[in-house]
CSV table of C-alpha atoms in Angstrom, one decimal:
chain,number,residue,atom,x,y,z
Q,1,MET,CA,334.0,279.3,-117.1
Q,2,VAL,CA,330.5,278.9,-118.3
Q,3,ARG,CA,329.8,282.5,-117.3
Q,4,PHE,CA,332.5,283.7,-119.7
Q,5,TRP,CA,329.8,284.3,-122.4
Q,6,VAL,CA,327.8,286.5,-120.0
Q,7,CYS,CA,330.8,288.6,-119.2
Q,8,LEU,CA,332.0,289.3,-122.7
Q,9,THR,CA,328.5,289.7,-124.2
Q,10,LEU,CA,327.4,292.1,-121.5
Q,11,LEU,CA,330.6,294.1,-121.6
Q,12,VAL,CA,329.9,294.6,-125.3
Q,13,LEU,CA,326.3,295.7,-124.4
Q,14,LEU,CA,327.6,298.0,-121.7
Q,15,VAL,CA,330.0,299.7,-124.2
Q,16,GLY,CA,327.2,299.9,-126.7
Q,17,CYS,CA,325.0,301.6,-124.1
Q,18,ALA,CA,327.7,304.2,-123.3
Q,19,ARG,CA,328.3,305.4,-126.8
Q,20,LYS,CA,326.2,308.1,-128.4
Q,21,ILE,CA,323.7,306.8,-130.9
Q,22,PRO,CA,323.0,308.8,-134.0
Q,23,GLU,CA,319.5,310.0,-134.3
Q,24,SER,CA,319.1,308.0,-137.6
Q,25,GLU,CA,319.3,304.8,-135.6
Q,26,PHE,CA,316.2,305.7,-133.6
Q,27,ASP,CA,313.7,306.1,-136.5
Q,28,GLY,CA,310.2,305.9,-134.8
Q,29,ILE,CA,311.7,305.6,-131.3
Q,30,GLN,CA,311.6,308.7,-129.1
Q,31,SER,CA,314.4,307.7,-126.6
Q,32,SER,CA,315.5,306.3,-123.2
Q,33,THR,CA,313.0,307.4,-120.5
Q,34,TYR,CA,309.3,307.5,-121.0
Q,35,THR,CA,306.4,308.6,-118.9
Q,36,SER,CA,303.1,306.8,-119.1
Q,37,ALA,CA,302.3,309.0,-122.1
Q,38,GLY,CA,305.5,307.8,-123.8
Q,39,THR,CA,307.3,311.1,-123.8
Q,40,TYR,CA,310.5,312.4,-122.3
Q,41,GLN,CA,310.5,314.2,-119.0
Q,42,THR,CA,313.9,315.7,-118.1
Q,43,GLU,CA,317.5,315.1,-119.0
Q,44,GLU,CA,318.1,314.0,-115.4
Q,45,GLN,CA,315.4,311.3,-115.8
Q,46,ARG,CA,317.1,310.1,-119.0
Q,47,GLU,CA,320.4,309.8,-117.3
Q,48,ALA,CA,318.9,308.1,-114.2
Q,49,GLU,CA,317.3,305.4,-116.5
Q,50,THR,CA,320.5,304.9,-118.4
Q,51,GLU,CA,322.5,304.6,-115.1
Q,52,ALA,CA,320.0,302.1,-113.7
Q,53,TYR,CA,320.1,300.0,-116.8
Q,54,GLY,CA,323.9,300.1,-116.7
Q,55,ASN,CA,324.0,299.0,-113.1
Q,56,ILE,CA,322.0,295.8,-114.0
Q,57,LEU,CA,324.6,295.0,-116.7
Q,58,LEU,CA,327.4,295.7,-114.3
Q,59,ALA,CA,326.1,293.3,-111.7
Q,60,MET,CA,325.8,290.6,-114.4
Q,61,VAL,CA,329.4,291.2,-115.5
Q,62,GLN,CA,330.5,290.8,-111.9
Q,63,ASP,CA,328.6,287.4,-111.8
Q,64,ASP,CA,326.3,288.7,-109.0
Q,65,PHE,CA,323.1,287.5,-110.6
Q,66,GLN,CA,320.9,288.0,-107.5
Q,67,LEU,CA,322.0,291.6,-107.3
Q,68,ALA,CA,321.3,292.0,-111.0
Q,69,TYR,CA,317.9,290.5,-110.6
Q,70,ASP,CA,317.1,292.8,-107.7
Q,71,ARG,CA,318.2,295.8,-109.7
Q,72,LEU,CA,316.1,294.7,-112.6
Q,73,GLN,CA,313.0,294.6,-110.4
Q,74,LEU,CA,313.8,298.0,-109.0
Q,75,TYR,CA,314.3,299.3,-112.6
Q,76,ARG,CA,310.8,298.0,-113.6
Q,77,GLN,CA,309.2,299.7,-110.6
Q,78,THR,CA,310.9,303.0,-111.3
Q,79,PHE,CA,311.0,303.4,-115.1
Q,80,GLU,CA,308.8,302.5,-118.0
Q,81,PRO,CA,311.2,300.9,-120.5
Q,82,PRO,CA,311.7,302.6,-123.8
Q,83,ALA,CA,310.8,300.6,-126.9
Q,84,HIS,CA,314.3,299.7,-127.8
Q,85,ARG,CA,315.0,298.3,-124.3
Q,86,ILE,CA,311.9,296.0,-124.0
Q,87,THR,CA,313.4,293.1,-125.9
Q,88,GLN,CA,316.8,293.5,-124.1
Q,89,LEU,CA,315.1,293.5,-120.7
Q,90,ALA,CA,313.0,290.4,-121.5
Q,91,GLU,CA,316.2,288.5,-122.6
Q,92,ILE,CA,318.1,289.7,-119.4
Q,93,GLN,CA,315.2,288.6,-117.2
Q,94,GLN,CA,315.1,285.2,-118.9
Q,95,ARG,CA,318.8,284.8,-118.4
Q,96,LEU,CA,318.7,285.8,-114.8
Q,97,GLU,CA,315.7,283.6,-114.0
Q,98,LEU,CA,317.4,280.6,-115.6
Q,99,GLN,CA,320.8,281.3,-114.0
Q,100,LEU,CA,319.3,281.6,-110.5
Q,101,ALA,CA,317.3,278.4,-111.1
Q,102,LEU,CA,320.4,276.5,-112.2
Q,103,THR,CA,322.5,277.6,-109.2
Q,104,SER,CA,319.8,277.7,-106.5
Q,105,GLY,CA,317.8,274.5,-107.1
Q,106,VAL,CA,314.2,273.6,-107.7
Q,107,ASP,CA,312.6,275.9,-105.1
Q,108,THR,CA,314.1,279.0,-106.8
Q,109,ALA,CA,313.0,277.7,-110.2
Q,110,GLU,CA,309.5,277.1,-109.1
Q,111,ALA,CA,309.3,280.5,-107.4
Q,112,ALA,CA,310.5,282.1,-110.6
Q,113,ALA,CA,307.9,280.3,-112.7
Q,114,ASP,CA,305.1,281.4,-110.3
Q,115,SER,CA,306.2,285.0,-110.2
Q,116,HIS,CA,304.2,287.5,-112.3
Q,117,GLU,CA,307.5,289.1,-113.3
Q,118,PHE,CA,308.7,285.9,-114.9
Q,119,VAL,CA,309.1,286.0,-118.6
Q,120,PRO,CA,308.5,282.5,-119.9
Q,121,LEU,CA,310.8,281.1,-122.6
Q,122,THR,CA,308.0,281.2,-125.2
Q,123,GLN,CA,310.3,280.6,-128.1
Q,124,ALA,CA,313.9,279.7,-128.8
Q,125,THR,CA,316.0,282.1,-126.7
Q,126,ASP,CA,319.7,282.6,-127.5
Q,127,GLU,CA,320.6,281.9,-123.9
Q,128,PHE,CA,323.8,280.1,-124.8
Q,129,THR,CA,324.5,280.8,-128.4
Q,130,THR,CA,327.3,283.2,-127.5
Q,131,LEU,CA,328.8,280.8,-125.0
Q,132,PHE,CA,332.0,280.8,-127.1
Q,133,LEU,CA,332.1,284.0,-129.1
Q,134,GLY,CA,332.6,283.8,-132.9
Q,135,GLN,CA,330.8,280.4,-133.1
Q,136,ILE,CA,327.5,279.9,-134.9
Q,137,PRO,CA,325.5,277.4,-132.8
Q,138,LEU,CA,325.1,274.1,-134.7
Q,139,VAL,CA,323.3,272.3,-131.9
Q,140,ALA,CA,319.7,272.9,-130.7
Q,141,VAL,CA,318.7,271.7,-127.2
Q,142,LEU,CA,315.0,270.8,-126.8
Q,143,LEU,CA,313.9,270.7,-123.1
Q,144,ASP,CA,310.7,271.2,-121.2
Q,145,MET,CA,311.7,274.1,-118.8
Q,146,THR,CA,308.4,274.6,-116.9
Q,147,GLY,CA,306.2,272.8,-114.4
Q,148,GLN,CA,306.9,269.3,-113.2
Q,149,TYR,CA,309.5,268.6,-115.8
Q,150,PHE,CA,311.7,271.6,-114.9
Q,151,PRO,CA,313.9,269.7,-112.3
Q,152,PHE,CA,314.7,267.0,-114.9
Q,153,SER,CA,315.4,269.5,-117.7
Q,154,ARG,CA,317.5,271.6,-115.3
Q,155,ASP,CA,319.8,268.7,-114.5
Q,156,ILE,CA,320.2,267.7,-118.1
Q,157,LEU,CA,320.9,271.3,-119.1
Q,158,GLN,CA,323.6,271.6,-116.4
Q,159,GLY,CA,325.2,268.5,-117.9
Q,160,ILE,CA,325.1,270.0,-121.4
Q,161,LEU,CA,326.6,273.2,-120.1
Q,162,ALA,CA,329.5,271.3,-118.6
Q,163,ALA,CA,330.0,269.5,-121.9
Q,164,ALA,CA,329.9,272.8,-123.8
Q,165,GLU,CA,332.6,274.2,-121.6
Q,166,ALA,CA,334.7,271.0,-121.9
Q,167,GLU,CA,334.4,270.8,-125.7
Q,168,LYS,CA,334.0,274.5,-126.6
Q,169,PHE,CA,330.8,274.4,-128.6
Q,170,SER,CA,327.7,276.7,-128.7
Q,171,PHE,CA,324.1,275.6,-128.6
Q,172,ARG,CA,320.7,277.1,-128.6
Q,173,LEU,CA,318.1,276.3,-125.9
Q,174,ILE,CA,314.5,275.8,-127.0
Q,175,ASN,CA,311.8,275.4,-124.4
Q,176,THR,CA,309.3,272.9,-125.9
Q,177,ALA,CA,306.7,273.5,-123.2
Q,178,THR,CA,305.7,276.9,-124.4
Q,179,ILE,CA,306.1,276.8,-128.1
Q,180,THR,CA,303.8,275.6,-130.8
Q,181,PRO,CA,304.7,272.5,-132.9
Q,182,GLU,CA,304.8,274.6,-136.0
Q,183,ALA,CA,307.2,277.1,-134.5
Q,184,LEU,CA,309.4,274.3,-133.1
Q,185,VAL,CA,309.7,272.7,-136.5
Q,186,ASP,CA,310.7,276.0,-138.0
Q,187,LEU,CA,313.3,276.7,-135.3
Q,188,ILE,CA,315.2,273.5,-135.6
Q,189,ALA,CA,315.3,273.5,-139.4
Q,190,SER,CA,318.8,275.1,-139.4
Q,191,TYR,CA,320.5,272.9,-136.9
Q,192,ARG,CA,322.6,269.9,-137.7
Q,193,VAL,CA,322.4,268.3,-134.3
Q,194,VAL,CA,319.4,268.3,-132.0
Q,195,ILE,CA,319.7,267.2,-128.3
Q,196,GLY,CA,316.2,266.2,-127.1
Q,197,PRO,CA,313.4,266.1,-126.7
Q,198,LEU,CA,312.9,265.3,-123.0
Q,199,ARG,CA,309.6,263.5,-123.4
Q,200,PRO,CA,308.7,260.7,-125.9
Q,201,ASP,CA,305.4,262.4,-126.7
Q,202,ARG,CA,307.3,265.2,-128.4
Q,203,LEU,CA,308.7,262.8,-131.0
Q,204,ALA,CA,305.5,263.0,-133.1
Q,205,VAL,CA,306.0,266.7,-133.6
Q,206,LEU,CA,309.6,266.1,-134.8
Q,207,GLU,CA,308.5,263.3,-137.2
Q,208,PRO,CA,309.4,265.4,-140.4
Q,209,PHE,CA,313.0,265.6,-139.2
Q,210,LEU,CA,313.7,262.3,-137.4
Q,211,ASN,CA,314.6,260.5,-140.6
Q,212,ASP,CA,316.4,263.4,-142.2
Q,213,PRO,CA,319.9,262.1,-143.3
Q,214,ASN,CA,321.3,265.6,-142.8
Q,215,ARG,CA,320.3,266.0,-139.1
Q,216,VAL,CA,321.3,264.1,-136.0
Q,217,PHE,CA,319.1,263.5,-133.0
Q,218,ILE,CA,320.5,262.6,-129.6
Q,219,PHE,CA,318.0,261.6,-126.9
Q,220,PRO,CA,319.3,262.3,-123.4
Q,221,THR,CA,316.5,260.5,-121.6
Q,222,ILE,CA,314.4,258.5,-124.2
Q,223,ALA,CA,316.0,255.0,-124.1
Q,224,ASN,CA,314.7,253.4,-127.3
Q,225,ASN,CA,317.8,251.9,-128.8
Q,226,PRO,CA,317.2,253.7,-132.1
Q,227,ALA,CA,317.9,251.9,-135.3
Q,228,HIS,CA,318.1,255.0,-137.6
Q,229,PRO,CA,321.8,255.8,-138.2
Q,230,ASN,CA,321.2,259.4,-137.4
Q,231,GLN,CA,319.7,258.8,-134.0
Q,232,TYR,CA,321.4,258.1,-130.7
Q,233,SER,CA,320.1,257.4,-127.2
Q,234,VAL,CA,322.1,258.2,-124.0
Q,235,GLY,CA,319.5,256.7,-121.7
Q,236,LEU,CA,319.6,253.2,-120.4
Q,237,SER,CA,316.9,251.0,-121.9
Q,238,ILE,CA,315.4,247.9,-120.4
Q,239,ALA,CA,317.0,245.8,-123.2
Q,240,ASP,CA,320.4,247.3,-122.3
Q,241,GLU,CA,319.9,246.4,-118.6
Q,242,ILE,CA,318.9,242.8,-119.4
Q,243,ARG,CA,321.9,242.3,-121.6
Q,244,ALA,CA,324.2,243.7,-118.9
Q,245,ILE,CA,322.7,241.4,-116.3
Q,246,LYS,CA,323.0,238.4,-118.6
Q,247,ARG,CA,326.7,239.2,-119.3
Q,248,GLN,CA,327.3,239.6,-115.5
Q,249,MET,CA,325.6,236.3,-114.7
Q,250,LEU,CA,327.7,234.5,-117.4
Q,251,ALA,CA,330.9,236.1,-116.0
Q,252,ASP,CA,329.9,235.0,-112.5
Q,253,ASN,CA,329.5,231.4,-113.8
Q,254,VAL,CA,325.9,231.2,-112.6
Q,255,GLN,CA,324.5,227.7,-113.3
Q,256,ARG,CA,320.9,227.9,-112.1
Q,257,TYR,CA,318.9,230.9,-111.0
Q,258,ILE,CA,315.5,231.8,-109.5
Q,259,SER,CA,313.3,234.7,-110.6
Q,260,PHE,CA,311.2,236.4,-107.9
Q,261,ALA,CA,309.3,239.3,-109.2
Q,262,PRO,CA,306.4,241.5,-107.8
Q,263,ASP,CA,303.2,241.4,-109.8
Q,264,ASP,CA,303.4,244.8,-111.4
Q,265,THR,CA,303.7,245.0,-115.2
Q,266,ILE,CA,307.2,246.5,-115.4
Q,267,SER,CA,308.8,243.9,-113.1
Q,268,GLN,CA,307.0,241.0,-114.9
Q,269,SER,CA,308.2,242.3,-118.2
Q,270,ILE,CA,311.8,242.6,-117.0
Q,271,ALA,CA,311.7,239.1,-115.6
Q,272,LEU,CA,310.3,237.6,-118.8
Q,273,ARG,CA,312.9,239.4,-121.0
Q,274,LEU,CA,315.8,238.1,-118.9
Q,275,LYS,CA,314.3,234.6,-119.1
Q,276,ASN,CA,314.2,234.9,-122.9
Q,277,GLU,CA,317.8,236.3,-123.0
Q,278,LEU,CA,319.1,233.4,-120.9
Q,279,ALA,CA,317.3,230.7,-122.9
Q,280,GLN,CA,320.2,230.5,-125.3
Q,281,THR,CA,322.9,230.3,-122.6
Q,282,PRO,CA,324.0,227.5,-120.3
Q,283,ILE,CA,322.2,229.3,-117.4
Q,284,ARG,CA,319.0,227.5,-116.5
Q,285,LEU,CA,315.9,228.8,-114.7
Q,286,TYR,CA,315.4,226.8,-111.5
Q,287,ARG,CA,312.1,228.2,-110.4
Q,288,GLU,CA,310.2,231.4,-110.9
Q,289,ARG,CA,307.5,233.0,-108.6
Q,290,THR,CA,305.4,236.1,-108.6
Q,291,TYR,CA,304.4,237.8,-105.3
Q,292,SER,CA,302.0,240.5,-104.4
Q,293,PRO,CA,303.5,243.2,-102.1
Q,294,SER,CA,300.0,244.3,-101.1
Q,295,GLN,CA,299.2,240.7,-99.9
Q,296,ASN,CA,302.5,240.4,-98.2
Q,297,ASN,CA,302.9,236.8,-99.4
Q,298,GLN,CA,306.6,236.8,-100.0
Q,299,SER,CA,307.5,234.4,-97.1
Q,300,ALA,CA,305.3,231.6,-98.3
Q,301,LEU,CA,306.6,231.8,-101.9
Q,302,ILE,CA,310.3,232.1,-100.8
Q,303,ARG,CA,310.0,228.8,-99.0
Q,304,GLU,CA,309.0,227.2,-102.4
Q,305,PHE,CA,312.6,227.8,-103.6
Q,306,ARG,CA,314.0,225.4,-101.0
Q,307,GLY,CA,315.5,222.1,-102.1
Q,308,ARG,CA,315.6,218.8,-100.3
Q,309,VAL,CA,315.9,218.4,-96.5
Q,310,ILE,CA,319.6,217.8,-95.6
Q,311,GLY,CA,319.4,217.8,-91.8
Q,312,GLN,CA,317.1,216.6,-89.1
Q,313,SER,CA,315.3,219.4,-87.3
Q,314,SER,CA,315.4,219.3,-83.5
Q,315,ASP,CA,312.9,220.7,-81.0
Q,316,ARG,CA,315.1,223.7,-80.6
Q,317,GLU,CA,315.3,224.5,-84.3
Q,318,LYS,CA,312.6,226.6,-85.8
Q,319,PHE,CA,313.2,225.4,-89.3
Q,320,ALA,CA,314.7,222.4,-90.9
Q,321,THR,CA,317.8,222.7,-93.1
Q,322,TYR,CA,317.3,222.4,-96.8
Q,323,SER,CA,319.6,222.4,-99.8
Q,324,THR,CA,320.1,225.5,-101.8
Q,325,ASP,CA,319.9,224.2,-105.4
Q,326,PHE,CA,320.5,227.5,-107.2
Q,327,ASP,CA,323.3,230.0,-107.2
Q,328,GLY,CA,321.7,233.1,-108.7
Q,329,ALA,CA,318.6,235.1,-107.7
Q,330,PHE,CA,317.1,237.8,-110.0
Q,331,LEU,CA,314.9,240.3,-108.1
Q,332,PRO,CA,313.5,242.8,-110.6
Q,333,GLY,CA,311.5,244.7,-108.0
Q,334,GLY,CA,312.5,248.1,-106.6
Q,335,PRO,CA,314.6,248.8,-103.6
Q,336,LEU,CA,311.7,248.6,-101.1
Q,337,ASP,CA,310.9,245.1,-102.5
Q,338,ALA,CA,314.5,244.1,-102.0
Q,339,LEU,CA,314.4,245.3,-98.4
Q,340,VAL,CA,311.6,242.9,-97.7
Q,341,VAL,CA,312.7,240.0,-99.8
Q,342,VAL,CA,316.5,239.7,-99.4
Q,343,PRO,CA,316.7,239.2,-95.6
Q,344,GLN,CA,314.2,236.3,-95.8
Q,345,PHE,CA,316.6,234.1,-97.7
Q,346,PRO,CA,319.1,233.8,-94.8
Q,347,PHE,CA,316.1,233.7,-92.4
Q,348,TYR,CA,314.9,230.5,-94.1
Q,349,ASN,CA,318.5,229.0,-94.0
Q,350,PHE,CA,319.3,229.5,-97.7
Q,351,ASN,CA,323.1,229.3,-98.2
Q,352,MET,CA,323.9,232.9,-98.9
Q,353,ASN,CA,327.6,232.0,-99.5
Q,354,ILE,CA,326.7,230.6,-102.9
Q,355,ILE,CA,323.8,232.8,-104.0
Q,356,ARG,CA,324.5,235.8,-106.2
Q,357,LEU,CA,321.9,238.5,-106.1
Q,358,TYR,CA,321.0,240.6,-109.2
Q,359,GLY,CA,318.8,243.6,-109.5
Q,360,THR,CA,318.0,246.5,-111.8
Q,361,SER,CA,319.1,250.1,-111.9
Q,362,PHE,CA,316.1,250.9,-109.7
Q,363,TRP,CA,318.2,249.6,-106.9
Q,364,GLN,CA,320.6,252.6,-107.0
Q,365,THR,CA,319.4,254.4,-103.8
Q,366,PRO,CA,320.9,254.5,-100.3
Q,367,LYS,CA,317.7,252.9,-99.1
Q,368,LEU,CA,318.9,249.6,-100.5
Q,369,LEU,CA,321.8,249.5,-97.9
Q,370,GLU,CA,319.2,249.0,-95.1
Q,371,ALA,CA,319.1,245.3,-96.2
Q,372,ALA,CA,322.7,245.0,-95.0
Q,373,PRO,CA,324.6,242.7,-94.5
Q,374,HIS,CA,322.5,240.3,-96.6
Q,375,ILE,CA,322.6,242.6,-99.7
Q,376,TYR,CA,326.4,242.8,-99.8
Q,377,GLY,CA,327.7,241.4,-103.0
Q,378,ALA,CA,324.5,242.1,-105.0
Q,379,LYS,CA,325.1,243.5,-108.5
Q,380,PHE,CA,323.0,245.7,-110.8
Q,381,PRO,CA,323.5,247.9,-113.9
Q,382,THR,CA,323.7,251.6,-113.5
Q,383,THR,CA,323.6,254.6,-115.8
Q,384,TYR,CA,326.0,256.6,-113.6
Q,385,LEU,CA,328.0,256.2,-110.4
Q,386,SER,CA,330.6,258.8,-109.5
Q,387,ASN,CA,334.1,257.3,-109.5
Q,388,GLN,CA,337.2,259.4,-108.8
Q,389,ASN,CA,339.4,256.7,-110.4
Q,390,TRP,CA,337.6,257.0,-113.7
Q,391,LEU,CA,339.1,259.8,-115.8
Q,392,PRO,CA,336.0,260.7,-117.9
Q,393,ASP,CA,334.1,261.1,-114.6
Q,394,VAL,CA,336.9,263.3,-113.1
Q,395,SER,CA,336.6,265.6,-116.2
Q,396,PHE,CA,332.8,265.6,-116.0
Q,397,ARG,CA,332.7,266.6,-112.3
Q,398,HIS,CA,335.4,269.2,-112.9
Q,399,HIS,CA,333.4,271.0,-115.6
Q,400,LEU,CA,330.1,270.5,-113.8
Q,401,ALA,CA,331.5,272.3,-110.7
Q,402,SER,CA,331.6,275.5,-112.8
Q,403,VAL,CA,327.9,275.2,-113.4
Q,404,THR,CA,326.5,274.1,-110.1
Q,405,ASP,CA,327.8,273.2,-106.6
Q,406,GLN,CA,325.3,270.2,-106.3
Q,407,LEU,CA,326.6,266.6,-106.3
Q,408,PRO,CA,326.5,265.1,-109.8
Q,409,SER,CA,323.3,263.3,-110.7
Q,410,THR,CA,322.4,260.6,-113.3
Q,411,LEU,CA,320.5,263.2,-115.4
Q,412,GLN,CA,323.5,265.6,-115.3
Q,413,ALA,CA,325.7,262.8,-116.5
Q,414,GLN,CA,323.3,261.9,-119.3
Q,415,GLY,CA,323.2,265.5,-120.3
Q,416,TYR,CA,327.0,265.7,-120.3
Q,417,ASP,CA,327.3,262.6,-122.5
Q,418,ALA,CA,324.7,263.9,-124.9
Q,419,GLY,CA,326.7,267.2,-125.2
Q,420,ILE,CA,330.0,265.4,-125.7
Q,421,LEU,CA,328.4,263.0,-128.2
Q,422,ALA,CA,327.0,266.0,-130.1
Q,423,LYS,CA,330.5,267.5,-130.4
Q,424,GLN,CA,331.8,264.2,-131.6
Q,425,VAL,CA,329.2,264.1,-134.4
Q,426,LEU,CA,330.2,267.6,-135.5
Q,427,THR,CA,333.9,266.7,-135.4
Q,428,HIS,CA,334.1,263.2,-136.8
Q,429,GLY,CA,330.8,262.8,-138.7
Q,430,ILE,CA,328.1,260.2,-138.5
Q,431,GLU,CA,329.8,257.4,-140.4
Q,432,THR,CA,332.8,257.5,-138.1
Q,433,LEU,CA,330.7,257.5,-135.0
Q,434,ASN,CA,328.6,254.6,-136.2
Q,435,ASN,CA,331.7,252.5,-136.8
Q,436,ALA,CA,333.2,253.2,-133.4
Q,437,CYS,CA,332.2,253.2,-129.8
Q,438,PHE,CA,331.7,256.2,-127.6
Q,439,LEU,CA,332.9,255.9,-124.1
Q,440,GLY,CA,331.1,258.3,-121.8
Q,441,VAL,CA,330.6,258.8,-118.1
Q,442,THR,CA,327.4,256.8,-118.3
Q,443,GLY,CA,328.9,253.8,-120.1
Q,444,LEU,CA,330.0,252.5,-123.5
Q,445,MET,CA,327.7,253.2,-126.4
Q,446,CYS,CA,328.0,251.4,-129.8
Q,447,ARG,CA,326.0,250.3,-132.9
Q,448,GLU,CA,325.1,246.7,-132.6
Q,449,ALA,CA,323.1,245.0,-135.3
Q,450,GLY,CA,322.2,248.5,-136.5
Q,451,ARG,CA,320.8,249.7,-133.2
Q,452,HIS,CA,322.4,252.2,-130.8
Q,453,VAL,CA,322.9,250.3,-127.6
Q,454,LYS,CA,324.6,250.9,-124.3
Q,455,PHE,CA,326.9,248.7,-122.2
Q,456,PRO,CA,326.3,250.1,-118.7
Q,457,PHE,CA,328.6,249.8,-115.8
Q,458,ILE,CA,327.8,247.2,-113.1
Q,459,VAL,CA,327.5,248.3,-109.5
Q,460,GLU,CA,328.4,246.0,-106.6
Q,461,VAL,CA,326.9,246.6,-103.1
Q,462,THR,CA,329.7,246.6,-100.5
Q,463,ARG,CA,330.1,247.5,-96.8
Q,464,GLY,CA,331.2,251.0,-98.0
Q,465,GLY,CA,328.1,251.5,-100.2
Q,466,PHE,CA,328.1,251.2,-103.9
Q,467,ARG,CA,331.1,250.8,-106.1
Q,468,LEU,CA,331.8,250.1,-109.8
Q,469,TYR,CA,332.4,246.4,-110.1
Q,470,ASP,CA,336.0,245.6,-111.3
Q,471,ALA,CA,335.5,242.3,-113.1
Q,472,PRO,CA,338.3,240.7,-115.1
Q,473,ARG,CA,338.0,242.0,-118.7
Q,474,ASN,CA,338.6,238.6,-120.2
Q,475,ARG,CA,335.4,237.3,-118.5
Q,476,PHE,CA,333.2,239.6,-120.7
Q,477,GLU,CA,332.9,238.1,-124.1
Q,478,PHE,CA,330.9,240.4,-126.3
Q,479,GLU,CA,331.9,241.9,-129.6
Q,480,VAL,CA,332.0,245.7,-130.1
Q,481,PRO,CA,333.7,247.8,-132.8
Q,482,THR,CA,337.4,247.9,-132.4
Q,483,SER,CA,337.8,251.7,-132.3
Q,484,THR,CA,336.5,253.8,-129.5
Q,485,ILE,CA,335.8,257.6,-129.3
Q,486,ASN,CA,336.1,259.3,-126.0
């Protein structure tokens, strides 16, 4: 259990509190219970303070973190902590706040952050360094644990915790939101593997270490296909998505395709990159159009994809019948765009039996299913989709269940793969990892032409929802290293 470290560590603390401390260990410290003047009152008060402190630890050992938190607040209202307890109480408060946030969700976390009693993680806290006793942590985790980034960091941290339990390694959590760049640089100097940071703007601070041959960086969210041999990315980059869509279109024997993209910068960039990727393949671009969602001009542009008239229209027919001269449609917009665009193809009598629809990972939301039945059969790449028939995912969900009772998310899966990858680096070394592929719950990761790339899973939209597409393996012809680490 992930809470195993809490139990053992606090039992040791509890035993330590119970033993009699020689006076020589209290040089300059008066003792357990202080008044506002910092002096002892009665022996009864000393015993009451010690008992109250012990009750906090006892609740933590029993995994009742809410009770421990309540007892801690009562302790603070009743006693003024002695000097030798101040640091201990701050660490306990941090652990309880984080544990309650991890198990209770965003609302609890935000309430904790807003509370005047909350002790922020102002520097590296050894929250999880004793996760497995006897191990010196070799992994540092850099996350932004406050404000708007907390929900994302929480999910990633839950995934890393699940990986730590699965692979039995220790790590140290560093909150990059409340630490100076100078202090951050000093703190990570002793760690071989660094997971993080969460945000790209933090990379500038880490510049002195990024090219260090003795240190490995694993980015759980920054999808930049790093070329440095000591850097790995678990996130799904646009380049990875485009290559996955190209492979799927080749596997589906698409001959000619259309590109229909909204006028935002990201969608236009994705459409152009796929066009360039397919330029060296037998797949040809039939037509491409750009629409403006704000002007609601999709219908007029969709009619421009029609071929020749193949049937006479009668007075009863609203539209003539036209040929469908393409067999693939790439729609790089989001799910709301798909909801508007996809139903218009059958409405204008396009032959949906021959058209294969392709989207991006943005499509992975239940909202997309509102375009049924016309969206059935559409495919898009994904970073993570839970699959009980996939053994790595079964293991991931098993270990995640010891951390949280929430359904697994994409960020939790990315955190899990980042943690497993960190353990593989420590076990096998960088050279071995760079000459092999790592098969995680978020896809296959390899070095290709020097860059760290991902081969994501493909999702197919079906009547039952989303499912991982089971394509014949011999239809995918791309070279990867022959050995695989998982």
